[in-house]
PDB file of C-alpha atoms in Angstrom:
ATOM      1  CA  MET A   1     -11.052  27.602  -2.473  1.00  0.00           C
ATOM      2  CA  THR A   2     -10.711  24.839  -5.655  1.00  0.00           C
ATOM      3  CA  LYS A   3      -8.922  21.681  -5.568  1.00  0.00           C
ATOM      4  CA  ASN A   4      -6.202  23.733  -8.200  1.00  0.00           C
ATOM      5  CA  GLU A   5      -5.888  26.303  -5.318  1.00  0.00           C
ATOM      6  CA  LYS A   6      -5.402  23.474  -2.733  1.00  0.00           C
ATOM      7  CA  ARG A   7      -2.693  21.752  -4.897  1.00  0.00           C
ATOM      8  CA  ASP A   8      -1.024  24.916  -5.169  1.00  0.00           C
ATOM      9  CA  ILE A   9      -1.006  26.201  -1.669  1.00  0.00           C
ATOM     10  CA  LEU A  10       0.482  22.485  -0.678  1.00  0.00           C
ATOM     11  CA  ILE A  11       3.193  22.754  -3.938  1.00  0.00           C
ATOM     12  CA  GLU A  12       4.482  26.184  -1.729  1.00  0.00           C
ATOM     13  CA  VAL A  13       4.317  24.451   2.059  1.00  0.00           C
ATOM     14  CA  VAL A  14       6.611  21.554   1.045  1.00  0.00           C
ATOM     15  CA  ILE A  15       8.951  23.747  -0.592  1.00  0.00           C
ATOM     16  CA  VAL A  16       8.812  26.792   2.029  1.00  0.00           C
ATOM     17  CA  ILE A  17       9.374  23.618   4.954  1.00  0.00           C
ATOM     18  CA  ILE A  18      12.247  21.894   2.877  1.00  0.00           C
ATOM     19  CA  SER A  19      14.102  24.885   2.139  1.00  0.00           C
ATOM     20  CA  LEU A  20      14.118  25.656   6.050  1.00  0.00           C
ATOM     21  CA  PHE A  21      14.923  22.193   6.533  1.00  0.00           C
ATOM     22  CA  LEU A  22      18.140  22.561   4.692  1.00  0.00           C
ATOM     23  CA  LEU A  23      18.425  26.180   5.797  1.00  0.00           C
ATOM     24  CA  VAL A  24      18.399  24.783   9.566  1.00  0.00           C
ATOM     25  CA  VAL A  25      20.766  21.810   8.508  1.00  0.00           C
ATOM     26  CA  THR A  26      23.557  24.010   7.328  1.00  0.00           C
ATOM     27  CA  HIS A  27      23.441  26.618   9.727  1.00  0.00           C
ATOM     28  CA  LYS A  28      25.931  25.633  11.909  1.00  0.00           C
ATOM     29  CA  SER A  29      28.349  24.572   9.380  1.00  0.00           C
ATOM     30  CA  ILE A  30      28.400  27.820   7.188  1.00  0.00           C
ATOM     31  CA  SER A  31      30.015  31.131   7.779  1.00  0.00           C
ATOM     32  CA  LYS A  32      27.271  34.012   8.554  1.00  0.00           C
ATOM     33  CA  THR A  33      28.004  35.876   5.301  1.00  0.00           C
ATOM     34  CA  LEU A  34      27.334  32.534   3.296  1.00  0.00           C
ATOM     35  CA  PHE A  35      23.900  31.802   5.553  1.00  0.00           C
ATOM     36  CA  ASP A  36      22.849  35.347   4.968  1.00  0.00           C
ATOM     37  CA  ILE A  37      22.983  34.783   1.415  1.00  0.00           C
ATOM     38  CA  LEU A  38      21.653  31.740   1.093  1.00  0.00           C
ATOM     39  CA  SER A  39      18.779  32.719   3.448  1.00  0.00           C
ATOM     40  CA  ILE A  40      18.119  35.849   0.744  1.00  0.00           C
ATOM     41  CA  ILE A  41      18.228  33.149  -2.413  1.00  0.00           C
ATOM     42  CA  LEU A  42      15.955  30.681  -0.120  1.00  0.00           C
ATOM     43  CA  ILE A  43      13.196  33.691  -0.030  1.00  0.00           C
ATOM     44  CA  ILE A  44      13.369  34.665  -3.608  1.00  0.00           C
ATOM     45  CA  LEU A  45      12.881  30.856  -4.259  1.00  0.00           C
ATOM     46  CA  ILE A  46       9.970  30.736  -1.992  1.00  0.00           C
ATOM     47  CA  ILE A  47       8.445  33.509  -3.547  1.00  0.00           C
ATOM     48  CA  PHE A  48       9.139  32.766  -7.576  1.00  0.00           C
ATOM     49  CA  ILE A  49       9.602  29.199  -8.216  1.00  0.00           C
ATOM     50  CA  PRO A  50       5.870  27.931  -7.061  1.00  0.00           C
ATOM     51  CA  SER A  51       3.870  30.215  -9.485  1.00  0.00           C
ATOM     52  CA  GLY A  52       6.399  29.954 -12.395  1.00  0.00           C
ATOM     53  CA  CYS A  53       5.245  26.185 -11.993  1.00  0.00           C
ATOM     54  CA  ARG A  54       2.107  26.574 -11.376  1.00  0.00           C
ATOM     55  CA  THR A  55       1.834  29.157 -14.622  1.00  0.00           C
ATOM     56  CA  GLY A  56       4.028  26.526 -17.032  1.00  0.00           C
ATOM     57  CA  MET A  57       1.548  23.519 -15.831  1.00  0.00           C
ATOM     58  CA  GLN A  58      -1.699  25.387 -15.917  1.00  0.00           C
ATOM     59  CA  LEU A  59      -0.442  26.852 -19.183  1.00  0.00           C
ATOM     60  CA  ASN A  60       0.714  23.816 -20.795  1.00  0.00           C
ATOM     61  CA  LYS A  61      -2.852  22.045 -20.015  1.00  0.00           C
ATOM     62  CA  ILE A  62      -5.419  24.000 -20.800  1.00  0.00           C
ATOM     63  CA  LYS A  63      -3.370  25.172 -24.127  1.00  0.00           C
ATOM     64  CA  LYS A  64      -3.044  21.261 -24.951  1.00  0.00           C
ATOM     65  CA  VAL A  65      -7.184  20.687 -24.265  1.00  0.00           C
ATOM     66  CA  LEU A  66      -7.680  24.036 -26.416  1.00  0.00           C
ATOM     67  CA  ASN A  67      -5.740  23.077 -29.640  1.00  0.00           C
ATOM     68  CA  THR A  68      -7.988  19.804 -29.610  1.00  0.00           C
ATOM     69  CA  ASN A  69     -10.167  22.069 -30.657  1.00  0.00           C
ATOM     70  CA  ASN A  70     -13.153  20.819 -28.476  1.00  0.00           C
ATOM     71  CA  LYS A  71     -16.519  23.338 -29.344  1.00  0.00           C
ATOM     72  CA  ASN A  72     -18.650  22.118 -26.171  1.00  0.00           C
ATOM     73  CA  ILE A  73     -15.424  22.834 -23.284  1.00  0.00           C
ATOM     74  CA  ILE A  74     -14.899  25.965 -25.798  1.00  0.00           C
ATOM     75  CA  TYR A  75     -18.470  27.424 -25.514  1.00  0.00           C
ATOM     76  CA  GLU A  76     -18.153  26.644 -21.767  1.00  0.00           C
ATOM     77  CA  ILE A  77     -15.640  28.548 -21.783  1.00  0.00           C
ATOM     78  CA  TYR A  78     -17.220  31.497 -23.269  1.00  0.00           C
ATOM     79  CA  ASP A  79     -20.521  31.396 -21.264  1.00  0.00           C
ATOM     80  CA  GLN A  80     -19.107  30.471 -17.625  1.00  0.00           C
ATOM     81  CA  THR A  81     -15.892  33.605 -17.926  1.00  0.00           C
ATOM     82  CA  GLY A  82     -16.778  36.161 -20.976  1.00  0.00           C
ATOM     83  CA  ILE A  83     -13.980  35.781 -22.368  1.00  0.00           C
ATOM     84  CA  THR A  84     -14.102  36.759 -26.030  1.00  0.00           C
ATOM     85  CA  GLU A  85     -12.860  34.255 -28.706  1.00  0.00           C
ATOM     86  CA  VAL A  86     -10.336  36.558 -30.183  1.00  0.00           C
ATOM     87  CA  LYS A  87      -8.852  36.888 -26.358  1.00  0.00           C
ATOM     88  CA  LEU A  88      -8.851  32.913 -26.263  1.00  0.00           C
ATOM     89  CA  GLN A  89      -7.051  32.469 -29.731  1.00  0.00           C
ATOM     90  CA  GLN A  90      -4.714  35.070 -28.482  1.00  0.00           C
ATOM     91  CA  PHE A  91      -4.007  33.141 -25.132  1.00  0.00           C
ATOM     92  CA  ILE A  92      -3.857  29.529 -26.900  1.00  0.00           C
ATOM     93  CA  ASN A  93      -1.224  31.438 -29.221  1.00  0.00           C
ATOM     94  CA  SER A  94       0.626  32.875 -27.016  1.00  0.00           C
ATOM     95  CA  LYS A  95       4.169  31.865 -25.709  1.00  0.00           C
ATOM     96  CA  GLY A  96       4.011  31.792 -21.736  1.00  0.00           C
ATOM     97  CA  TRP A  97       3.640  35.844 -20.059  1.00  0.00           C
ATOM     98  CA  GLY A  98       1.378  38.501 -21.661  1.00  0.00           C
ATOM     99  CA  THR A  99      -1.539  36.557 -22.090  1.00  0.00           C
ATOM    100  CA  GLY A 100      -4.090  39.316 -21.258  1.00  0.00           C
ATOM    101  CA  ILE A 101      -6.281  36.503 -19.070  1.00  0.00           C
ATOM    102  CA  SER A 102      -6.215  37.450 -15.597  1.00  0.00           C
ATOM    103  CA  TRP A 103      -5.431  34.406 -13.175  1.00  0.00           C
ATOM    104  CA  LYS A 104      -8.947  34.210 -11.435  1.00  0.00           C
ATOM    105  CA  THR A 105     -10.826  33.255 -15.365  1.00  0.00           C
ATOM    106  CA  ARG A 106      -7.472  30.685 -15.802  1.00  0.00           C
ATOM    107  CA  TYR A 107      -8.422  28.931 -12.635  1.00  0.00           C
ATOM    108  CA  LYS A 108     -11.912  29.111 -13.963  1.00  0.00           C
ATOM    109  CA  ILE A 109     -10.774  27.652 -17.368  1.00  0.00           C
ATOM    110  CA  GLU A 110      -8.854  24.570 -15.833  1.00  0.00           C
ATOM    111  CA  GLU A 111     -11.736  24.277 -13.836  1.00  0.00           C
ATOM    112  CA  ILE A 112     -14.148  23.941 -16.492  1.00  0.00           C
ATOM    113  CA  ILE A 113     -12.089  21.824 -18.186  1.00  0.00           C
ATOM    114  CA  ASP A 114     -11.217  19.501 -15.078  1.00  0.00           C
ATOM    115  CA  ASP A 115     -14.888  19.295 -14.873  1.00  0.00           C
ATOM    116  CA  ASN A 116     -15.842  18.127 -18.867  1.00  0.00           C
ATOM    117  CA  ILE A 117     -12.294  15.541 -19.265  1.00  0.00           C
TER     118      ILE A 117
END
């Protein structure tokens, strides 16, 4: 497990702990219906917010470095990930989702960038 994956898991665990604490603290002072609604919202937040935050931070960091056109990093990305120049350029120019690059490849690119900075 890489340090980035460990960081992501830690962020998710902290969000879950804080959310559960808030739910436990407020459960006696609110009605059952409101508690059920808040529980559903909490579950949705636990599932979607960490991955959305992680993706946004990851994409911004990668794109910032790749836009500097550091040839050493770019060639290392080509060598280690097997990604094509066209795919990498599409990824750099994309506005978020639908980049055509898997999570594993994004993590690998992020590791390469971290190692070279």
